[in-house]
Amino acid sequence: MQEAFININDIPTKVVTFGRWITEKPEKGEKVILIIPGNPGITGFYKEFMKYLYDKHKCPVWAISYAGHEQPTCASVEIPMYKEVGLQEQIQHKVSFIEKYIPENSNLHVIGHSIGSYITLQLLKRTSIEKRIIQAYLLFPTIEHMKKTPNGKFMYRYIRPIVSIVIFLAFIFTILPKVISLGLLKTYMKLTDTPSKDTDVIFSLIRPDILKQVFFLAFEELDQVCDRDDENIRKNLKRICILYGETDGWCNHEFYENIKQDHPDISVEMSNYQHAFIFKENEEVANHIGLWMK
C-alpha cells in the first residue's frame, strides 16, 4: 500500500493505492479499480475494502479523497486557502484526477459509495471519462431525492440548524490534550460499537476545517440530488451494477423497487449490508462486487 497527497485543481488530495502508484508506468489495457468514497470523503475508511479487492483481482486499486476532506500535516506541504468545495466542484475534481492519471486505454472500473455513486454517474456523462469506464458499481447509491429519505429529513431538520455548534465543539475537541480527546473518542466508539481500527481516521475527521467541508457538501447533496438521471442510466445500462441495503436510511426501499421497474434489464440487487459497510462488511461487499466484475 502507498499513500500520499497530490495536487488536484490546487487542492491537496489524498490518494491511496494497492498495486502500482499513480505515476508508475501502466501496462497497456490495464484494469484499474477506482474508489470514489461517500461523504466524508476520507480514504482511510476504505483501506480494508481496497485490500480485499486487491487480493482478489490483482490489479491496481486506488482511492481518492474528496477535495478538502483530508489535509496534510507535514509542514513541508503548502496548504492553500480555499473556500468550501461543493458537489459540482467535487465532480470536476474527480474528472481532473482521471484525466491526468488514468490512461485512455485503461479498463477502468469505478466503485462509487453513497454520494460517490452520484459522482460516478456524472463521470459517465463526461466524454473524456466515460470511454475509459468499463463498469460502474454503485454501492448504497444516493442518486435521487436525498432530502426525502429518513436520514435526509433528519439532517435537514435537526442537524442543519446546529452545524455551527457542532463545529465549535470540534474546535474544543482539538484543543483538549490528546489523551483526553482520544479517550473521549474511544469511549464513544465503544458505546456505538464502532471498530477500533477506524479510531485514527475518525480522530482526523473531528476538525473544524474538515467538518465545514463535510457539512457544506452534505447540504449541497440534499439540495441538488433530486430526480434520478434515467436518461444517463438507460444509456449506460450494461455498464452499471447497483447494490442497495435493506435498512439504508439514505436510500428508500421504494427507490430499489422503482429502478427495477423502470429499468428491468439493469443489474440491481438488494442486500442486508449496512450503508456504512466500511466498518464491518468490507470482505462481504468486496466479494459481492467480484461476482459482477468482468
mmCIF file of C-alpha atoms in Angstrom:
data_model
loop_
_atom_site.group_PDB
_atom_site.id
_atom_site.type_symbol
_atom_site.label_atom_id
_atom_site.label_comp_id
_atom_site.label_asym_id
_atom_site.label_seq_id
_atom_site.Cartn_x
_atom_site.Cartn_y
_atom_site.Cartn_z
ATOM 1 C CA MET A 1 0.000 0.000 0.000
ATOM 2 C CA GLN A 2 1.148 3.516 -0.826
ATOM 3 C CA GLU A 3 -0.429 6.827 0.133
ATOM 4 C CA ALA A 4 0.432 10.462 -0.395
ATOM 5 C CA PHE A 5 -1.004 13.894 -1.041
ATOM 6 C CA ILE A 6 -1.025 15.167 -4.601
ATOM 7 C CA ASN A 7 -2.242 18.455 -6.032
ATOM 8 C CA ILE A 8 -5.539 18.351 -7.927
ATOM 9 C CA ASN A 9 -7.041 21.670 -9.011
ATOM 10 C CA ASP A 10 -4.780 23.450 -6.490
ATOM 11 C CA ILE A 11 -6.136 21.404 -3.574
ATOM 12 C CA PRO A 12 -4.070 18.842 -1.618
ATOM 13 C CA THR A 13 -5.714 15.488 -2.297
ATOM 14 C CA LYS A 14 -5.051 12.199 -0.509
ATOM 15 C CA VAL A 15 -4.587 9.153 -2.728
ATOM 16 C CA VAL A 16 -4.191 5.570 -1.509
ATOM 17 C CA THR A 17 -3.113 2.747 -3.816
ATOM 18 C CA PHE A 18 -2.722 -1.008 -3.686
ATOM 19 C CA GLY A 19 -0.628 -2.199 -6.614
ATOM 20 C CA ARG A 20 1.264 0.353 -8.651
ATOM 21 C CA TRP A 21 1.448 4.018 -7.667
ATOM 22 C CA ILE A 22 -0.436 6.507 -9.834
ATOM 23 C CA THR A 23 2.703 7.847 -11.569
ATOM 24 C CA GLU A 24 4.282 4.449 -12.289
ATOM 25 C CA LYS A 25 4.135 3.243 -15.884
ATOM 26 C CA PRO A 26 0.908 1.337 -16.547
ATOM 27 C CA GLU A 27 0.540 -1.779 -18.633
ATOM 28 C CA LYS A 28 -1.392 -1.404 -21.884
ATOM 29 C CA GLY A 29 -5.078 -2.105 -21.350
ATOM 30 C CA GLU A 30 -4.525 -2.443 -17.612
ATOM 31 C CA LYS A 31 -7.510 -2.940 -15.320
ATOM 32 C CA VAL A 32 -7.730 -0.218 -12.662
ATOM 33 C CA ILE A 33 -10.271 -0.091 -9.842
ATOM 34 C CA LEU A 34 -11.007 3.442 -8.625
ATOM 35 C CA ILE A 35 -12.998 4.040 -5.443
ATOM 36 C CA ILE A 36 -14.937 7.265 -5.020
ATOM 37 C CA PRO A 37 -15.913 7.486 -1.334
ATOM 38 C CA GLY A 38 -19.083 8.651 0.278
ATOM 39 C CA ASN A 39 -19.223 11.786 2.414
ATOM 40 C CA PRO A 40 -16.986 12.314 4.361
ATOM 41 C CA GLY A 41 -14.636 11.515 1.513
ATOM 42 C CA ILE A 42 -11.782 10.121 3.575
ATOM 43 C CA THR A 43 -9.629 7.381 2.060
ATOM 44 C CA GLY A 44 -8.680 5.825 5.394
ATOM 45 C CA PHE A 45 -12.149 4.337 5.799
ATOM 46 C CA TYR A 46 -11.655 2.282 2.619
ATOM 47 C CA LYS A 47 -8.230 0.696 3.101
ATOM 48 C CA GLU A 48 -9.514 -2.664 4.324
ATOM 49 C CA PHE A 49 -12.047 -2.774 1.485
ATOM 50 C CA MET A 50 -9.285 -1.954 -1.002
ATOM 51 C CA LYS A 51 -7.075 -4.722 0.364
ATOM 52 C CA TYR A 52 -9.800 -7.313 -0.197
ATOM 53 C CA LEU A 53 -10.336 -6.056 -3.752
ATOM 54 C CA TYR A 54 -6.613 -6.097 -4.494
ATOM 55 C CA ASP A 55 -6.113 -9.604 -3.118
ATOM 56 C CA LYS A 56 -8.971 -10.871 -5.272
ATOM 57 C CA HIS A 57 -8.312 -9.067 -8.554
ATOM 58 C CA LYS A 58 -4.525 -8.447 -8.503
ATOM 59 C CA CYS A 59 -4.798 -5.113 -10.291
ATOM 60 C CA PRO A 60 -4.225 -1.529 -9.141
ATOM 61 C CA VAL A 61 -6.871 -0.411 -6.645
ATOM 62 C CA TRP A 62 -6.954 3.321 -5.971
ATOM 63 C CA ALA A 63 -8.996 5.607 -3.724
ATOM 64 C CA ILE A 64 -9.122 9.387 -3.958
ATOM 65 C CA SER A 65 -10.237 11.696 -1.168
ATOM 66 C CA TYR A 66 -12.724 14.487 -1.594
ATOM 67 C CA ALA A 67 -11.254 17.938 -2.034
ATOM 68 C CA GLY A 68 -10.854 19.499 1.401
ATOM 69 C CA HIS A 69 -11.788 16.388 3.402
ATOM 70 C CA GLU A 70 -8.203 15.358 4.193
ATOM 71 C CA GLN A 71 -5.405 17.768 4.996
ATOM 72 C CA PRO A 72 -1.659 17.131 5.021
ATOM 73 C CA THR A 73 0.016 17.589 8.399
ATOM 74 C CA CYS A 74 3.574 17.748 7.067
ATOM 75 C CA ALA A 75 4.991 21.240 7.468
ATOM 76 C CA SER A 76 6.744 20.953 4.098
ATOM 77 C CA VAL A 77 3.411 20.739 2.283
ATOM 78 C CA GLU A 78 1.923 24.099 1.478
ATOM 79 C CA ILE A 79 -1.816 24.173 2.171
ATOM 80 C CA PRO A 80 -3.556 26.786 0.021
ATOM 81 C CA MET A 81 -6.509 28.757 1.287
ATOM 82 C CA TYR A 82 -9.733 27.705 -0.403
ATOM 83 C CA LYS A 83 -13.441 28.024 0.161
ATOM 84 C CA GLU A 84 -15.854 25.202 0.823
ATOM 85 C CA VAL A 85 -15.897 22.737 -2.064
ATOM 86 C CA GLY A 86 -19.367 21.940 -3.379
ATOM 87 C CA LEU A 87 -20.790 18.967 -5.231
ATOM 88 C CA GLN A 88 -20.086 20.186 -8.768
ATOM 89 C CA GLU A 89 -16.502 21.055 -7.824
ATOM 90 C CA GLN A 90 -16.062 17.593 -6.297
ATOM 91 C CA ILE A 91 -17.192 16.075 -9.601
ATOM 92 C CA GLN A 92 -14.696 18.188 -11.552
ATOM 93 C CA HIS A 93 -12.025 17.237 -9.001
ATOM 94 C CA LYS A 94 -12.502 13.537 -9.896
ATOM 95 C CA VAL A 95 -12.593 14.322 -13.615
ATOM 96 C CA SER A 96 -9.248 16.125 -13.349
ATOM 97 C CA PHE A 97 -7.693 13.212 -11.464
ATOM 98 C CA ILE A 98 -8.833 10.612 -14.006
ATOM 99 C CA GLU A 99 -7.774 12.703 -16.997
ATOM 100 C CA LYS A 100 -4.292 13.127 -15.541
ATOM 101 C CA TYR A 101 -3.564 9.705 -14.063
ATOM 102 C CA ILE A 102 -5.669 7.068 -15.829
ATOM 103 C CA PRO A 103 -4.745 6.456 -19.490
ATOM 104 C CA GLU A 104 -7.482 6.370 -22.118
ATOM 105 C CA ASN A 105 -6.671 2.743 -22.951
ATOM 106 C CA SER A 106 -7.184 1.579 -19.359
ATOM 107 C CA ASN A 107 -10.012 -0.733 -18.358
ATOM 108 C CA LEU A 108 -11.395 1.429 -15.583
ATOM 109 C CA HIS A 109 -13.805 0.029 -13.003
ATOM 110 C CA VAL A 110 -15.299 2.778 -10.824
ATOM 111 C CA ILE A 111 -16.820 1.975 -7.434
ATOM 112 C CA GLY A 112 -18.937 4.799 -6.061
ATOM 113 C CA HIS A 113 -20.209 4.658 -2.489
ATOM 114 C CA SER A 114 -23.214 6.728 -1.397
ATOM 115 C CA ILE A 115 -22.808 10.200 -2.972
ATOM 116 C CA GLY A 116 -19.808 8.706 -4.758
ATOM 117 C CA SER A 117 -22.417 6.830 -6.820
ATOM 118 C CA TYR A 118 -23.924 10.128 -7.939
ATOM 119 C CA ILE A 119 -20.464 11.377 -8.870
ATOM 120 C CA THR A 120 -19.821 8.135 -10.769
ATOM 121 C CA LEU A 121 -22.969 8.649 -12.839
ATOM 122 C CA GLN A 122 -21.796 12.173 -13.627
ATOM 123 C CA LEU A 123 -18.456 10.779 -14.818
ATOM 124 C CA LEU A 124 -20.358 8.645 -17.326
ATOM 125 C CA LYS A 125 -21.654 11.885 -18.874
ATOM 126 C CA ARG A 126 -18.174 13.278 -19.490
ATOM 127 C CA THR A 127 -16.889 12.297 -22.935
ATOM 128 C CA SER A 128 -13.255 12.336 -21.840
ATOM 129 C CA ILE A 129 -14.006 9.971 -18.949
ATOM 130 C CA GLU A 130 -16.807 7.613 -19.976
ATOM 131 C CA LYS A 131 -14.743 5.953 -22.717
ATOM 132 C CA ARG A 132 -12.306 4.768 -20.059
ATOM 133 C CA ILE A 133 -15.002 3.202 -17.865
ATOM 134 C CA ILE A 134 -15.743 -0.488 -18.375
ATOM 135 C CA GLN A 135 -18.089 -0.871 -15.414
ATOM 136 C CA ALA A 136 -19.552 1.344 -12.704
ATOM 137 C CA TYR A 137 -20.603 -0.110 -9.357
ATOM 138 C CA LEU A 138 -22.987 1.989 -7.287
ATOM 139 C CA LEU A 139 -22.965 0.966 -3.623
ATOM 140 C CA PHE A 140 -25.872 2.175 -1.482
ATOM 141 C CA PRO A 141 -26.395 4.946 -4.027
ATOM 142 C CA THR A 142 -27.711 8.369 -3.096
ATOM 143 C CA ILE A 143 -28.752 9.204 -6.642
ATOM 144 C CA GLU A 144 -32.264 10.574 -6.116
ATOM 145 C CA HIS A 145 -34.367 12.664 -3.734
ATOM 146 C CA MET A 146 -31.940 12.643 -0.832
ATOM 147 C CA LYS A 147 -33.973 15.214 1.076
ATOM 148 C CA LYS A 148 -36.978 12.850 1.111
ATOM 149 C CA THR A 149 -35.140 9.945 2.756
ATOM 150 C CA PRO A 150 -35.320 9.373 6.535
ATOM 151 C CA ASN A 151 -31.695 10.400 7.018
ATOM 152 C CA GLY A 152 -32.071 13.336 4.659
ATOM 153 C CA LYS A 153 -35.081 14.645 6.569
ATOM 154 C CA PHE A 154 -33.215 14.279 9.858
ATOM 155 C CA MET A 155 -30.127 16.082 8.526
ATOM 156 C CA TYR A 156 -32.156 18.936 7.093
ATOM 157 C CA ARG A 157 -34.478 19.469 10.050
ATOM 158 C CA TYR A 158 -32.246 18.781 13.032
ATOM 159 C CA ILE A 159 -28.563 18.908 12.033
ATOM 160 C CA ARG A 160 -28.551 21.875 9.671
ATOM 161 C CA PRO A 161 -29.647 24.374 12.394
ATOM 162 C CA ILE A 162 -26.880 23.274 14.786
ATOM 163 C CA VAL A 163 -23.929 22.917 12.403
ATOM 164 C CA SER A 164 -22.182 25.955 13.902
ATOM 165 C CA ILE A 165 -22.473 24.382 17.361
ATOM 166 C CA VAL A 166 -21.058 21.076 16.115
ATOM 167 C CA ILE A 167 -18.114 22.868 14.516
ATOM 168 C CA PHE A 168 -17.481 24.830 17.718
ATOM 169 C CA LEU A 169 -17.490 21.590 19.731
ATOM 170 C CA ALA A 170 -14.999 20.172 17.226
ATOM 171 C CA PHE A 171 -12.768 23.170 17.925
ATOM 172 C CA ILE A 172 -12.971 22.460 21.674
ATOM 173 C CA PHE A 173 -12.127 18.832 20.922
ATOM 174 C CA THR A 174 -8.970 19.842 19.031
ATOM 175 C CA ILE A 175 -7.590 21.986 21.866
ATOM 176 C CA LEU A 176 -8.023 19.309 24.522
ATOM 177 C CA PRO A 177 -4.932 17.291 25.479
ATOM 178 C CA LYS A 178 -4.746 14.361 23.079
ATOM 179 C CA VAL A 179 -5.020 11.816 25.880
ATOM 180 C CA ILE A 180 -8.402 13.299 26.819
ATOM 181 C CA SER A 181 -9.789 13.787 23.302
ATOM 182 C CA LEU A 182 -8.672 10.315 22.263
ATOM 183 C CA GLY A 183 -10.174 8.850 25.415
ATOM 184 C CA LEU A 184 -13.500 10.539 24.708
ATOM 185 C CA LEU A 185 -13.479 9.248 21.142
ATOM 186 C CA LYS A 186 -12.655 5.689 22.167
ATOM 187 C CA THR A 187 -15.446 5.750 24.749
ATOM 188 C CA TYR A 188 -17.917 6.950 22.126
ATOM 189 C CA MET A 189 -16.770 4.305 19.656
ATOM 190 C CA LYS A 190 -17.151 1.579 22.257
ATOM 191 C CA LEU A 191 -20.673 2.734 23.113
ATOM 192 C CA THR A 192 -21.649 2.799 19.429
ATOM 193 C CA ASP A 193 -19.874 -0.478 18.603
ATOM 194 C CA THR A 194 -17.599 1.227 16.060
ATOM 195 C CA PRO A 195 -14.495 -0.861 15.231
ATOM 196 C CA SER A 196 -11.302 0.376 16.871
ATOM 197 C CA LYS A 197 -9.443 0.065 13.540
ATOM 198 C CA ASP A 198 -11.075 3.327 12.479
ATOM 199 C CA THR A 199 -10.045 5.351 15.545
ATOM 200 C CA ASP A 200 -7.272 7.329 13.832
ATOM 201 C CA VAL A 201 -9.418 8.049 10.779
ATOM 202 C CA ILE A 202 -12.333 9.349 12.837
ATOM 203 C CA PHE A 203 -9.946 11.347 15.034
ATOM 204 C CA SER A 204 -8.587 13.107 11.927
ATOM 205 C CA LEU A 205 -12.143 13.970 10.886
ATOM 206 C CA ILE A 206 -13.023 15.889 14.062
ATOM 207 C CA ARG A 207 -11.563 19.228 12.979
ATOM 208 C CA PRO A 208 -13.488 22.435 12.304
ATOM 209 C CA ASP A 209 -11.965 22.951 8.846
ATOM 210 C CA ILE A 210 -12.752 19.379 7.782
ATOM 211 C CA LEU A 211 -16.269 19.354 9.218
ATOM 212 C CA LYS A 212 -17.081 22.627 7.448
ATOM 213 C CA GLN A 213 -16.293 20.913 4.153
ATOM 214 C CA VAL A 214 -18.238 17.776 5.084
ATOM 215 C CA PHE A 215 -21.379 19.666 6.106
ATOM 216 C CA PHE A 216 -21.197 22.097 3.178
ATOM 217 C CA LEU A 217 -21.112 19.184 0.757
ATOM 218 C CA ALA A 218 -23.820 17.274 2.649
ATOM 219 C CA PHE A 219 -26.329 20.102 2.386
ATOM 220 C CA GLU A 220 -25.497 20.687 -1.270
ATOM 221 C CA GLU A 221 -26.271 16.997 -1.809
ATOM 222 C CA LEU A 222 -29.669 17.407 -0.153
ATOM 223 C CA ASP A 223 -30.447 20.427 -2.331
ATOM 224 C CA GLN A 224 -29.086 19.136 -5.652
ATOM 225 C CA VAL A 225 -29.707 15.377 -5.728
ATOM 226 C CA CYS A 226 -33.347 15.245 -6.797
ATOM 227 C CA ASP A 227 -34.698 13.377 -9.822
ATOM 228 C CA ARG A 228 -32.935 10.183 -10.854
ATOM 229 C CA ASP A 229 -30.973 10.581 -14.100
ATOM 230 C CA ASP A 230 -32.856 7.929 -16.070
ATOM 231 C CA GLU A 231 -31.524 9.011 -19.453
ATOM 232 C CA ASN A 232 -27.946 8.541 -18.271
ATOM 233 C CA ILE A 233 -28.760 5.204 -16.625
ATOM 234 C CA ARG A 234 -30.540 3.969 -19.761
ATOM 235 C CA LYS A 235 -27.602 4.940 -21.948
ATOM 236 C CA ASN A 236 -25.136 3.068 -19.711
ATOM 237 C CA LEU A 237 -27.408 0.222 -18.621
ATOM 238 C CA LYS A 238 -24.944 -2.562 -19.443
ATOM 239 C CA ARG A 239 -22.127 -0.886 -17.521
ATOM 240 C CA ILE A 240 -23.958 -0.157 -14.273
ATOM 241 C CA CYS A 241 -24.335 -2.500 -11.285
ATOM 242 C CA ILE A 242 -26.209 -1.297 -8.189
ATOM 243 C CA LEU A 243 -26.299 -2.602 -4.628
ATOM 244 C CA TYR A 244 -28.929 -1.377 -2.168
ATOM 245 C CA GLY A 245 -29.276 -2.032 1.571
ATOM 246 C CA GLU A 246 -32.497 -3.246 3.169
ATOM 247 C CA THR A 247 -32.218 -0.887 6.158
ATOM 248 C CA ASP A 248 -30.472 2.022 4.423
ATOM 249 C CA GLY A 249 -31.800 5.337 5.705
ATOM 250 C CA TRP A 250 -30.311 7.176 2.717
ATOM 251 C CA CYS A 251 -31.953 5.040 0.023
ATOM 252 C CA ASN A 252 -35.650 4.336 0.474
ATOM 253 C CA HIS A 253 -36.714 0.779 -0.362
ATOM 254 C CA GLU A 254 -39.061 2.237 -2.962
ATOM 255 C CA PHE A 255 -36.023 3.586 -4.852
ATOM 256 C CA TYR A 256 -34.877 -0.010 -5.366
ATOM 257 C CA GLU A 257 -38.337 -1.116 -6.491
ATOM 258 C CA ASN A 258 -38.734 1.868 -8.810
ATOM 259 C CA ILE A 259 -35.405 1.448 -10.571
ATOM 260 C CA LYS A 260 -36.114 -2.261 -11.116
ATOM 261 C CA GLN A 261 -39.485 -1.396 -12.594
ATOM 262 C CA ASP A 262 -38.216 1.449 -14.774
ATOM 263 C CA HIS A 263 -35.073 -0.400 -15.929
ATOM 264 C CA PRO A 264 -35.925 -4.137 -15.948
ATOM 265 C CA ASP A 265 -32.593 -5.124 -17.516
ATOM 266 C CA ILE A 266 -30.358 -3.324 -15.029
ATOM 267 C CA SER A 267 -28.081 -5.261 -12.657
ATOM 268 C CA VAL A 268 -29.511 -4.245 -9.291
ATOM 269 C CA GLU A 269 -29.685 -6.186 -6.039
ATOM 270 C CA MET A 270 -30.965 -5.725 -2.514
ATOM 271 C CA SER A 271 -28.718 -6.781 0.382
ATOM 272 C CA ASN A 272 -28.603 -6.900 4.160
ATOM 273 C CA TYR A 273 -25.374 -4.870 4.253
ATOM 274 C CA GLN A 274 -25.217 -1.550 6.072
ATOM 275 C CA HIS A 275 -24.856 1.789 4.285
ATOM 276 C CA ALA A 276 -21.589 2.276 6.206
ATOM 277 C CA PHE A 277 -20.328 -1.181 5.194
ATOM 278 C CA ILE A 278 -16.741 0.032 5.546
ATOM 279 C CA PHE A 279 -16.860 -0.516 9.297
ATOM 280 C CA LYS A 280 -17.692 -4.221 9.419
ATOM 281 C CA GLU A 281 -18.605 -5.660 5.997
ATOM 282 C CA ASN A 282 -15.653 -4.900 3.732
ATOM 283 C CA GLU A 283 -14.970 -8.505 2.753
ATOM 284 C CA GLU A 284 -18.612 -9.289 2.047
ATOM 285 C CA VAL A 285 -19.133 -6.263 -0.200
ATOM 286 C CA ALA A 286 -15.799 -6.820 -1.980
ATOM 287 C CA ASN A 287 -16.850 -10.402 -2.708
ATOM 288 C CA HIS A 288 -20.213 -9.178 -3.975
ATOM 289 C CA ILE A 289 -18.500 -6.839 -6.422
ATOM 290 C CA GLY A 290 -16.307 -9.743 -7.514
ATOM 291 C CA LEU A 291 -19.410 -11.549 -8.762
ATOM 292 C CA TRP A 292 -20.117 -8.627 -11.095
ATOM 293 C CA MET A 293 -16.628 -7.646 -12.179
ATOM 294 C CA LYS A 294 -15.597 -8.766 -15.656
#
